[in-house]
mmCIF file of C-alpha atoms and ligand atoms in Angstrom:
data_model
loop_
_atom_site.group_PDB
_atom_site.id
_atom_site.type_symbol
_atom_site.label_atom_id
_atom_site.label_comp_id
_atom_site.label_asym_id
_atom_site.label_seq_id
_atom_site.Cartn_x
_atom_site.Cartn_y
_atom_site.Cartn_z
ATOM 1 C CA UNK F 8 -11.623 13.900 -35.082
ATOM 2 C CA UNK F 9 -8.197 11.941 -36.125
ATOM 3 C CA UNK F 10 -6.119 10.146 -33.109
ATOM 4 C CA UNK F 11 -4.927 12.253 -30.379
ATOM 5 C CA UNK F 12 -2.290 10.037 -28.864
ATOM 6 C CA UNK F 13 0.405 10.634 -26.124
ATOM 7 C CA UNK F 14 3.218 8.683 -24.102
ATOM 8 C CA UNK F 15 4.142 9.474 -20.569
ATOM 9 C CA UNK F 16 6.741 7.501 -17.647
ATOM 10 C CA UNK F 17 5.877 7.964 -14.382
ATOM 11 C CA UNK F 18 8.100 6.419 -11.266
ATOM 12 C CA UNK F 19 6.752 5.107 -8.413
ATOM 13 C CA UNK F 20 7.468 6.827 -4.592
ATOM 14 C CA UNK F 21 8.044 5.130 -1.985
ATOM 15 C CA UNK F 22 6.764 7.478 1.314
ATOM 16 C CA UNK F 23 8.705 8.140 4.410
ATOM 17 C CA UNK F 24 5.274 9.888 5.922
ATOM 18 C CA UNK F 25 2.338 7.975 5.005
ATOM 19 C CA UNK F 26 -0.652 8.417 4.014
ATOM 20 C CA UNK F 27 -3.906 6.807 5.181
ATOM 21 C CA UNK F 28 -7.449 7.617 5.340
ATOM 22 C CA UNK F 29 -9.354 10.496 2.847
ATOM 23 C CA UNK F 30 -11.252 13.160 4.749
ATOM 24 C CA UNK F 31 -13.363 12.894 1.428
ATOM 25 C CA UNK F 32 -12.960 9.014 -0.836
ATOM 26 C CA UNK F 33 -14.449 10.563 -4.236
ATOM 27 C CA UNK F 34 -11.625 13.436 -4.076
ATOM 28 C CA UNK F 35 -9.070 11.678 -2.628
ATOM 29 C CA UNK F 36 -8.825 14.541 0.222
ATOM 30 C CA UNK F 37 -6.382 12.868 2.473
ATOM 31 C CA UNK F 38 -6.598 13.130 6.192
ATOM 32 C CA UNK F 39 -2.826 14.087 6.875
ATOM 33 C CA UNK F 40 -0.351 15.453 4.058
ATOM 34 C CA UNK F 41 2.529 13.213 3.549
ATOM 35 C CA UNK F 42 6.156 12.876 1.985
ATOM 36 C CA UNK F 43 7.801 10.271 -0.233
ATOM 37 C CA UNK F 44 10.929 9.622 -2.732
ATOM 38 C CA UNK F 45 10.191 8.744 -6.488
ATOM 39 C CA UNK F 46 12.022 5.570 -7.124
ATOM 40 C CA UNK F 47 14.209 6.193 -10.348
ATOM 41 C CA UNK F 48 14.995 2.696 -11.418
ATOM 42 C CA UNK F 49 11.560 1.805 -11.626
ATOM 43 C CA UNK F 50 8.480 3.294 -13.887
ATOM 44 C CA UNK F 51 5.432 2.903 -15.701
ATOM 45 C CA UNK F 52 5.329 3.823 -19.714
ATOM 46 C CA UNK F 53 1.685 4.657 -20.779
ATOM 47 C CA UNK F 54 0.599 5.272 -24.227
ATOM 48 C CA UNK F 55 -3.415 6.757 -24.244
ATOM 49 C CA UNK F 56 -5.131 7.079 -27.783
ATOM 50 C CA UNK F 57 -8.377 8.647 -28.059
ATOM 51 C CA UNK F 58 -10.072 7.599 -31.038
ATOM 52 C CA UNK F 59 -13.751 8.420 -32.058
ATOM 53 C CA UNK F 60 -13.740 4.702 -34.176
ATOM 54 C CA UNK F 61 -13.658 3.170 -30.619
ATOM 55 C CA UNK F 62 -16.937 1.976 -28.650
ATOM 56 C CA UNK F 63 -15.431 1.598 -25.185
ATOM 57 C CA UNK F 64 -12.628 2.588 -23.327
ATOM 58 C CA UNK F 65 -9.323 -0.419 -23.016
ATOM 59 C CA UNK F 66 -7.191 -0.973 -21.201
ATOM 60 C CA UNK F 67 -3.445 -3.768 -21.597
ATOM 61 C CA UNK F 68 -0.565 -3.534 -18.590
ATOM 62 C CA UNK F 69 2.553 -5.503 -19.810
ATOM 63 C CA UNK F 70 0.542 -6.663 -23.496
ATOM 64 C CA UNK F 71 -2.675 -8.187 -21.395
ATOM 65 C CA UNK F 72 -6.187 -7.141 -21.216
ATOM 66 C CA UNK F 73 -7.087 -6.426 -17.767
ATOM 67 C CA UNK F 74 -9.999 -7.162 -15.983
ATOM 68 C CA UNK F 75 -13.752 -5.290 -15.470
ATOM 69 C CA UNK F 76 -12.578 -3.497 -12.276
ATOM 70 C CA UNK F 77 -9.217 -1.717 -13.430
ATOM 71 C CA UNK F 78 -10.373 -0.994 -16.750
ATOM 72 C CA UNK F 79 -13.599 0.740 -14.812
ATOM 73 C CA UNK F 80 -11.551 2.547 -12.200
ATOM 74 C CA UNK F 81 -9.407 3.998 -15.118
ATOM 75 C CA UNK F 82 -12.371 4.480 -17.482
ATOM 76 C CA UNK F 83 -13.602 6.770 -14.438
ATOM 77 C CA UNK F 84 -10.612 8.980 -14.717
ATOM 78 C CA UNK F 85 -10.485 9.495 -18.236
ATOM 79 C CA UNK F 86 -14.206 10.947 -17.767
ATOM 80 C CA UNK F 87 -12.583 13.354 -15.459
ATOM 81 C CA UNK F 88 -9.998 14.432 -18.424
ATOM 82 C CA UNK F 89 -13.175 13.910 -20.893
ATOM 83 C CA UNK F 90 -14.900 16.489 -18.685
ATOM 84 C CA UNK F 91 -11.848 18.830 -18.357
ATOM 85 C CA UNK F 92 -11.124 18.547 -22.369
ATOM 86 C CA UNK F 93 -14.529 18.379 -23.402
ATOM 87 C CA UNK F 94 -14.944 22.369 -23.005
ATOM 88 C CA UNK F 95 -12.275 22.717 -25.387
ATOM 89 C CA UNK F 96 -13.244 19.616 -28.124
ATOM 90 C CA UNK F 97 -14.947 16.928 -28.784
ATOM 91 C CA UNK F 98 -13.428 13.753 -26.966
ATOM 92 C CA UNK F 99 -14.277 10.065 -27.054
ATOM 93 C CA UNK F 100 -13.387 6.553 -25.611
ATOM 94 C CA UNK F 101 -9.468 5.928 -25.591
ATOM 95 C CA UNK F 102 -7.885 2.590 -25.921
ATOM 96 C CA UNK F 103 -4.948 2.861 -22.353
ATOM 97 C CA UNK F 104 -1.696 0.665 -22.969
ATOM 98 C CA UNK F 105 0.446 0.782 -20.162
ATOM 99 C CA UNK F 106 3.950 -1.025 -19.412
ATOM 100 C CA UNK F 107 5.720 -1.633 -15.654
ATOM 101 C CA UNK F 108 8.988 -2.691 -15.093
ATOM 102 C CA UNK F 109 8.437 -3.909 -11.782
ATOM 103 C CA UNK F 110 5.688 -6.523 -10.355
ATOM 104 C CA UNK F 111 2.464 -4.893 -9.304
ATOM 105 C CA UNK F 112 0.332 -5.342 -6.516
ATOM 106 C CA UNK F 113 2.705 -6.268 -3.874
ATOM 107 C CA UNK F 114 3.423 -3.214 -1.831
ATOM 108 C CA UNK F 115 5.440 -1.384 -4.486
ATOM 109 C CA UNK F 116 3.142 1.608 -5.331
ATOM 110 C CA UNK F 117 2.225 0.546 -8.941
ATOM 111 C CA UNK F 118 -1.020 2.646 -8.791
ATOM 112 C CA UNK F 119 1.575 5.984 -8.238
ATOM 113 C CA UNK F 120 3.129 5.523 -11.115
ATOM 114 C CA UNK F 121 0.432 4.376 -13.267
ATOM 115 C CA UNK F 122 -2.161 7.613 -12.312
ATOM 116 C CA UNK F 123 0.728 10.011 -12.755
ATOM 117 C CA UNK F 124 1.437 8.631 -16.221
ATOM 118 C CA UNK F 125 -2.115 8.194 -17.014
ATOM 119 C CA UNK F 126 -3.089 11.547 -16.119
ATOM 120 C CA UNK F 127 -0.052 13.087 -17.958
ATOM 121 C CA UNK F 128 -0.595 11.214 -21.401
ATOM 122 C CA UNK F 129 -4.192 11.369 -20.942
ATOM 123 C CA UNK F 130 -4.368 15.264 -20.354
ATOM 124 C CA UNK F 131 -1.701 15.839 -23.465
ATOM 125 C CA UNK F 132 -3.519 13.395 -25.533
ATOM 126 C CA UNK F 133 -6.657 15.490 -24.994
ATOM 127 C CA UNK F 134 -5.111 18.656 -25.593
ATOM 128 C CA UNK F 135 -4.403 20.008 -22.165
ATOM 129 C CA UNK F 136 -1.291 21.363 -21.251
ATOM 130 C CA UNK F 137 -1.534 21.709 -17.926
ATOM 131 C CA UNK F 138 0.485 22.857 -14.754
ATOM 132 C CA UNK F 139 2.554 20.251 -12.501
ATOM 133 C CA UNK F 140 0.393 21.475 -9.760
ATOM 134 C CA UNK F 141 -3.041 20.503 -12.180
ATOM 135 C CA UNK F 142 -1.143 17.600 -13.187
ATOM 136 C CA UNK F 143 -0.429 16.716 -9.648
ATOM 137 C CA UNK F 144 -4.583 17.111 -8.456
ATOM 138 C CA UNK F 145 -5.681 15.730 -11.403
ATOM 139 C CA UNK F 146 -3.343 12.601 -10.857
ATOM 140 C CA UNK F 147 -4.739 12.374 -7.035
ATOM 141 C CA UNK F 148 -7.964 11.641 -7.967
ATOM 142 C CA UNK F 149 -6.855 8.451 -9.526
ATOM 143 C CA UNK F 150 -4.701 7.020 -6.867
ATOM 144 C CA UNK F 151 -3.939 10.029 -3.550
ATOM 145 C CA UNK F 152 0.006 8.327 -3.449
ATOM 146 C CA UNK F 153 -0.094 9.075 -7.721
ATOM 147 C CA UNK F 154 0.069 13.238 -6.648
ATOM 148 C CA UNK F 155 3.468 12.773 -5.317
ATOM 149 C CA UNK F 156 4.571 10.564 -8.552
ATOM 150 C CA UNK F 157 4.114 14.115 -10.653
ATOM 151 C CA UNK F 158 6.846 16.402 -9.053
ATOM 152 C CA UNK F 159 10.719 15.121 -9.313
ATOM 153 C CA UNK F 160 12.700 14.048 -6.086
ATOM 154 C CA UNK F 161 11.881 14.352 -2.573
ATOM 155 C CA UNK F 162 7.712 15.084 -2.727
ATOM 156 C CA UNK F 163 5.496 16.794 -0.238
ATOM 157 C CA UNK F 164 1.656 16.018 -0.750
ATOM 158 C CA UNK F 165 -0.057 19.221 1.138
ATOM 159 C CA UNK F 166 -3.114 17.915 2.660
ATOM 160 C CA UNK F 167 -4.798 20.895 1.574
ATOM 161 C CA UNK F 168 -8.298 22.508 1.935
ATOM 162 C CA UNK F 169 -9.984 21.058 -1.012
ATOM 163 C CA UNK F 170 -9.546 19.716 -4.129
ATOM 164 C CA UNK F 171 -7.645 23.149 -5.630
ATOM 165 C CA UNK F 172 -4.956 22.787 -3.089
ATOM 166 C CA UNK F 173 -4.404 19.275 -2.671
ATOM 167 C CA UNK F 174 -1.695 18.272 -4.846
ATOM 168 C CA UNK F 175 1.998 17.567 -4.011
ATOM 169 C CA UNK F 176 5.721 19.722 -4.244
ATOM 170 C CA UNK F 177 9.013 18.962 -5.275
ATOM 171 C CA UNK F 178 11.158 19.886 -1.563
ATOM 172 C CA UNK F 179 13.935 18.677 -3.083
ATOM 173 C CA UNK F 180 15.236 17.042 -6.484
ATOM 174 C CA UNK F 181 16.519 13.458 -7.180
ATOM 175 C CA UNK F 182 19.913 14.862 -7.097
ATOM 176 C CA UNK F 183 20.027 16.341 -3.849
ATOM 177 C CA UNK F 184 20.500 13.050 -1.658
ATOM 178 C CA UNK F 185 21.479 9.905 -3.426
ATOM 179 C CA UNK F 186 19.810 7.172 -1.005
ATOM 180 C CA UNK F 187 19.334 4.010 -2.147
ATOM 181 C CA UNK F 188 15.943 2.121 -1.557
ATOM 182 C CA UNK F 189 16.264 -2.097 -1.840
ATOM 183 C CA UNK F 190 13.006 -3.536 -1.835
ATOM 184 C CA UNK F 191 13.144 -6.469 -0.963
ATOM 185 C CA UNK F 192 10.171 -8.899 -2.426
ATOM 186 C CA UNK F 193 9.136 -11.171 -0.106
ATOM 187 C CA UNK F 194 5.974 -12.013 -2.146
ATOM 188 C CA UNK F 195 4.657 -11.649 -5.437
ATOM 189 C CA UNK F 196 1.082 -12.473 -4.908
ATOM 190 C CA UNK F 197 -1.318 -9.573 -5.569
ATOM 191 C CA UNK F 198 -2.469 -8.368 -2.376
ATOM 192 C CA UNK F 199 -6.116 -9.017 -1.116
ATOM 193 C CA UNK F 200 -7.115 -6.067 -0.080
ATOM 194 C CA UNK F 201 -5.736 -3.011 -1.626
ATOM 195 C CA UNK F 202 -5.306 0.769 0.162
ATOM 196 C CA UNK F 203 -8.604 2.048 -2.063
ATOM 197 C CA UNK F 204 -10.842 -0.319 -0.334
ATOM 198 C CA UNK F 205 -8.640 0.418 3.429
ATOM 199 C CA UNK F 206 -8.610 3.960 3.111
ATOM 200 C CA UNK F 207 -12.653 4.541 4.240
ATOM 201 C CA UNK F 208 -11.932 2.171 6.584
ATOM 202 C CA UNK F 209 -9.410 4.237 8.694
ATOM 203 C CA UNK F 210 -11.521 6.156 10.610
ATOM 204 C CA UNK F 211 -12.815 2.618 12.361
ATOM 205 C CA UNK F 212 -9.447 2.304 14.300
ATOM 206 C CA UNK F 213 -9.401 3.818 17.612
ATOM 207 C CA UNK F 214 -5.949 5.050 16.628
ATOM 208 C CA UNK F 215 -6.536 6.542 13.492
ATOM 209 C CA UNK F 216 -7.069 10.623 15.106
ATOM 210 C CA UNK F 217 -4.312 9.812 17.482
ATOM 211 C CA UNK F 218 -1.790 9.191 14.124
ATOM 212 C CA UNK F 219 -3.094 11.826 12.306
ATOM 213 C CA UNK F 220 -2.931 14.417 14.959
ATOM 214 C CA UNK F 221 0.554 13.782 15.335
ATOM 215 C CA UNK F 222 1.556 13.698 11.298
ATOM 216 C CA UNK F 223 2.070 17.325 11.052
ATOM 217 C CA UNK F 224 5.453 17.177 13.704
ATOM 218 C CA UNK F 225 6.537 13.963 11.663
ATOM 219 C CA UNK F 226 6.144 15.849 8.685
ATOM 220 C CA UNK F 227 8.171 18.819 9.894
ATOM 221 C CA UNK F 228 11.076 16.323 11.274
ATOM 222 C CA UNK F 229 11.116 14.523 7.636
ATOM 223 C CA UNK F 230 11.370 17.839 5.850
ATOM 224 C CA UNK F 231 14.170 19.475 7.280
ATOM 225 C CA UNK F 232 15.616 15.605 7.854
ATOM 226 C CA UNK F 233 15.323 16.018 4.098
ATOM 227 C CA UNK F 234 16.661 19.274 3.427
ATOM 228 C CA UNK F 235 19.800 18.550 6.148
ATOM 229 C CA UNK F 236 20.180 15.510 4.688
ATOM 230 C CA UNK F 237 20.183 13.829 7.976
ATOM 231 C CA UNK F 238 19.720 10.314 7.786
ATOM 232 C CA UNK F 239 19.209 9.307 11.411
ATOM 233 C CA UNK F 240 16.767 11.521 12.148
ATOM 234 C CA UNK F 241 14.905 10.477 8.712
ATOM 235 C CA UNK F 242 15.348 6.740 9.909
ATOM 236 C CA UNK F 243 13.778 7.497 13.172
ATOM 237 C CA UNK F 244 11.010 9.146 11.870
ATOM 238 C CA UNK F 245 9.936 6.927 9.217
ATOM 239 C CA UNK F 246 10.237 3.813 10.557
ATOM 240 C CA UNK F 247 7.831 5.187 13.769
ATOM 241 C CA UNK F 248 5.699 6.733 10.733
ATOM 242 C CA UNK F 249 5.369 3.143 9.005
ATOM 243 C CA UNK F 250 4.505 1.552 12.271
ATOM 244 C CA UNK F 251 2.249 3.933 13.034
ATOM 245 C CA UNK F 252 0.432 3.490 10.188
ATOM 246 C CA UNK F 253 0.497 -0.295 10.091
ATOM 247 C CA UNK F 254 -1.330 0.098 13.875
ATOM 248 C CA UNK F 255 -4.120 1.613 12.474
ATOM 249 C CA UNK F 256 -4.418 -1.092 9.229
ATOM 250 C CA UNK F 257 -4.008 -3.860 11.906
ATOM 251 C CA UNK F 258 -6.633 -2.099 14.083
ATOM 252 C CA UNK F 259 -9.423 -1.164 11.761
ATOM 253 C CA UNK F 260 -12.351 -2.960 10.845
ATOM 254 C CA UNK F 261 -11.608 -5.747 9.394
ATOM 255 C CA UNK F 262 -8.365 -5.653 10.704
ATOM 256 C CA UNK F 263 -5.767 -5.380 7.874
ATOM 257 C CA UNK F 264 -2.122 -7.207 8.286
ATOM 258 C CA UNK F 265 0.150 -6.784 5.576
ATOM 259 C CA UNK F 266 3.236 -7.821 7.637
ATOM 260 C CA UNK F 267 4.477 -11.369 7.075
ATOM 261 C CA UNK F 268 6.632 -12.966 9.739
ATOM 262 C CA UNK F 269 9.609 -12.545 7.181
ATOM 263 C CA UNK F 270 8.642 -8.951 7.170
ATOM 264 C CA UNK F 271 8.782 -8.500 11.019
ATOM 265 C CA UNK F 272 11.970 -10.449 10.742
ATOM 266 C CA UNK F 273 13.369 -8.175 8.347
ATOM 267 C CA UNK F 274 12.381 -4.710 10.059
ATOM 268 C CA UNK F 275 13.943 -5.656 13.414
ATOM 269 C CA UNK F 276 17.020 -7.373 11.716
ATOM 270 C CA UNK F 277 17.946 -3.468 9.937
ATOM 271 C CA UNK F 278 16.935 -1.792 13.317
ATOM 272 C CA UNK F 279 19.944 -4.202 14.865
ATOM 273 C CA UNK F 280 21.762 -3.279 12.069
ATOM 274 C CA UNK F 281 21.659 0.267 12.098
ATOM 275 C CA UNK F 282 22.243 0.331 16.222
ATOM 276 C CA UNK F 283 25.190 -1.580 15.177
ATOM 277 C CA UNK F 284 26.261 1.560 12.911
ATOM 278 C CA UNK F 285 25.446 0.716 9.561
ATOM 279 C CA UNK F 286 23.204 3.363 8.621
ATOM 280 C CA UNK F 287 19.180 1.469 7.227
ATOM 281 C CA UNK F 288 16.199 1.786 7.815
ATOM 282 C CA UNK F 289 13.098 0.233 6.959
ATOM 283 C CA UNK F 290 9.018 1.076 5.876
ATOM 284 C CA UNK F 291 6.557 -0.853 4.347
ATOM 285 C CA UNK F 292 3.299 -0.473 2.308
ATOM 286 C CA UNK F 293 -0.196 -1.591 1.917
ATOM 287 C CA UNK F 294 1.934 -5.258 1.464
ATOM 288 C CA UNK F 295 4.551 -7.353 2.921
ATOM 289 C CA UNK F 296 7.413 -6.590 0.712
ATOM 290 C CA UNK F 297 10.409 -4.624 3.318
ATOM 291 C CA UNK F 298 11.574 -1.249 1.760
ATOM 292 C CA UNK F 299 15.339 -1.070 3.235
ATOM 293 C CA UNK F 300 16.472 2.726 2.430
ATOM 294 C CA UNK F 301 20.385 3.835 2.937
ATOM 295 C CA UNK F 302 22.720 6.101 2.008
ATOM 296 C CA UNK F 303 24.086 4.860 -1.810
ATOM 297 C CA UNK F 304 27.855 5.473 0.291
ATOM 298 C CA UNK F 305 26.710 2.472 2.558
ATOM 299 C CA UNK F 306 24.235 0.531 0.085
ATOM 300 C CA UNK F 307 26.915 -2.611 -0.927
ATOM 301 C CA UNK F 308 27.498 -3.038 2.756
ATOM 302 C CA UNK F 309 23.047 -3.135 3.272
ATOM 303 C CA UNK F 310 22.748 -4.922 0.364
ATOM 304 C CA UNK F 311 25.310 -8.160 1.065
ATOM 305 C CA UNK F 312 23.184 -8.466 4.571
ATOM 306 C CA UNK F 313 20.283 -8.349 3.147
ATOM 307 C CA UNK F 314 21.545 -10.990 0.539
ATOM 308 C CA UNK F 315 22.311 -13.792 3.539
ATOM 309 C CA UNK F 316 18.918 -13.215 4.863
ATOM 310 C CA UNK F 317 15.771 -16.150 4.083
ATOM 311 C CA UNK F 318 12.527 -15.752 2.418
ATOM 312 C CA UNK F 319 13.622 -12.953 -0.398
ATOM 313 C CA UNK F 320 12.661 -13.979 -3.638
ATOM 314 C CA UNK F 321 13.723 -10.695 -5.430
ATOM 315 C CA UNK F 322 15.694 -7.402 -4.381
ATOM 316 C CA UNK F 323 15.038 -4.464 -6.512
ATOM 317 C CA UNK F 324 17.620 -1.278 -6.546
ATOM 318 C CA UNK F 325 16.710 2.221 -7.093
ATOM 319 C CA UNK F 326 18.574 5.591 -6.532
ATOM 320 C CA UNK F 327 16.133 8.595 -6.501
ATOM 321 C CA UNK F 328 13.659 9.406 -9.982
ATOM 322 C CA UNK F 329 13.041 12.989 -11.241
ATOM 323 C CA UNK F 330 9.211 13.807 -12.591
ATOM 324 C CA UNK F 331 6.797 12.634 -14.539
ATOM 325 C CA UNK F 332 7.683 13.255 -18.035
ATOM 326 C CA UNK F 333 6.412 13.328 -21.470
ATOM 327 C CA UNK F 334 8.215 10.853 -23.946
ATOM 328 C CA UNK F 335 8.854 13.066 -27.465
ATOM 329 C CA UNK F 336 6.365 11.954 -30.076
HETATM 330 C C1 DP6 Z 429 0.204 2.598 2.214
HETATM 331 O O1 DP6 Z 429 -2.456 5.907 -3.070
HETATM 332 O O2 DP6 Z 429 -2.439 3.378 -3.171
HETATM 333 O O3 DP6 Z 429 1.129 3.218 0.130
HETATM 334 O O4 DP6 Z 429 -5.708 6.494 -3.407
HETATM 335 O O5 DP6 Z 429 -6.824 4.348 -2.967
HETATM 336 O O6 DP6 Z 429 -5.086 4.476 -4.766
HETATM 337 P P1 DP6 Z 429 -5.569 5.002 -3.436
HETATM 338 O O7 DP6 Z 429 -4.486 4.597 -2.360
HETATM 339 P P2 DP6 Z 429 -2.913 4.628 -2.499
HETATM 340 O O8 DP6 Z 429 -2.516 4.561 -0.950
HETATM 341 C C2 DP6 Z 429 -1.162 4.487 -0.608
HETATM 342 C C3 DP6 Z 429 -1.029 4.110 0.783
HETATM 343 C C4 DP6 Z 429 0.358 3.711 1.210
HETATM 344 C C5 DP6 Z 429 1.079 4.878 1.885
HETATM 345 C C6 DP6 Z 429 1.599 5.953 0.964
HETATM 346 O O9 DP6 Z 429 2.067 5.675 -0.143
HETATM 347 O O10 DP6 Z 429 1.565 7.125 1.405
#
């Protein structure tokens, strides 16, 4: 077998629904179906060789070897592409090189975009050519927020049945609403405990069913929010979506708090704002960094507050990203 090699850029989302909590962890079956925004400015570039002269699967992000545990979780989803391809050819270790242009770890979904990219230069390296909505399931598997990375735009990930109709939809593309998400980087430092070891831990907040029995009406309200592009209503309903979300981290077992005070500073400083008329909103993460979404008409105005504000080390722009995509060989 000679190399089979292919290059794919992903974006990460940033999601105005949330989700939190897998009905089943080895799937990645999520227990509600949520919503997000790919984030155009920002992506992951990932080049995935396989090569029969190599003895192990590798893995670099940004030129550097990484450690035991990501190399393993992503050595575990090229055996699900090994498995997929393997009916077709004969398929061996690959050697992963992967590039972000934003700083991982710190709220801003870098797993999205690096499972969405993975999966689509690790199918095509293979020889697949499959469908957005494989692409999309195969992508979940690796990271559940990496589904919605596949589609362009405004992304729906349907909760689904099982693992054939789990995967996420394009509702709308970048191009239909140009809002304008500033994340604002109130740390750097890789979180402690990231959403793959939170997610089975949902279920031990008393809160959990409550927030997940009342996703489906959110979801509804976001859509059409979406589709109308109504940006009040879309405030409302995200920031109570974050919030609600953040409950359960804060109240499951051990209790997970990802707000900073300069976070909580930051989310009711924009909800001032925007009953003062100047149109924000805020939702955060599995971190403490503040996403501050507005319309681009209003986003010098949001962005010049935001500027005058303390604790911000870094504020990163970005309009809305199309799909995952390919780069020509
Ligand atoms: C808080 O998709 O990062 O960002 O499937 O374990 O990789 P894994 O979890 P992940 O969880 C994302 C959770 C969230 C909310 C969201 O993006 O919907």
């Amino acid at each position: 077998m000679s190399d089979q090699t292919a290059t794919a850029i992903a974006h990460p989302n940033i999601a105005f629904i949330k989700y939190w909590g897998n009905r089943d962890n080895e799937l990645r079956l999520p227990q509600n179906g949520s919503i997000s925004m790919n984030l155009g400015s920002l992506h992951t570039r990932t080049t995935v060789t396989f090569d029969d002269a190599l003895h192990a699967d590798s893995l670099t992000v940004n030129g550097a070897n990484s450690g035991e545990a990501a190399t393993a979780r992503v050595s575990r989803f090229l055996d699900i592409i090994r498995a997929l391809a393997n009916q077709r050819n004969e398929i061996h270790f690959a050697s992963v090189e992967s590039h972000n242009n934003f700083p991982m770890g710190a709220g801003i979904a870098s797993s999205a975009a690096a499972f969405a990219a993975l999966a689509l230069a690790g199918s095509a390296a293979a020889g697949l050519n499959l469908s957005e909505s494989e692409l999309s399931r195969l992508a979940r598997r690796g990271s559940g927020s990496a589904s919605r990375s596949i589609p362009g735009g405004f992304c729906e990930w349907l909760m689904g049945e099982d693992d054939e109709t789990s995967l996420a939809i394009s509702i709308a593309p970048a191009a239909h609403w140009p809002l304008t998400d500033f994340i604002a980087v109130l740390s750097t430092e890789h979180k402690k405990v990231g959403s793959s070891a939170g997610h089975p831990l949902a279920g031990t907040s008393p809160f959990q069913a409550a927030r997940t029995a009342s996703v489906p009406e959110r979801l509804l309200i976001c859509r059409n929010a979406i589709l109308k592009r109504d940006f009040s209503a879309l405030a409302e309903v995200s920031e109570r979506d974050s919030t609600l979300m953040h409950a359960v981290m804060m109240t499951q077992e051990p209790p997970l708090f990802y707000w900073e005070p300069a976070s909580l500073n930051l989310i009711k400083k924009v909800a001032a704002w925007r009953a003062d008329g100047l149109p924000c909103f805020t939702t955060l993460d599995a971190g403490p960094n503040v996403h501050v979404l507005c319309p681009e008409t209003a986003a010098d105005a949001v962005e010049s507050r935001l500027r005058t504000l303390p604790g911000i080390t870094d504020l990163i722009r970005s309009g809305p990203g199309g799909p995952a995509r390919l780069e020509p060989v």
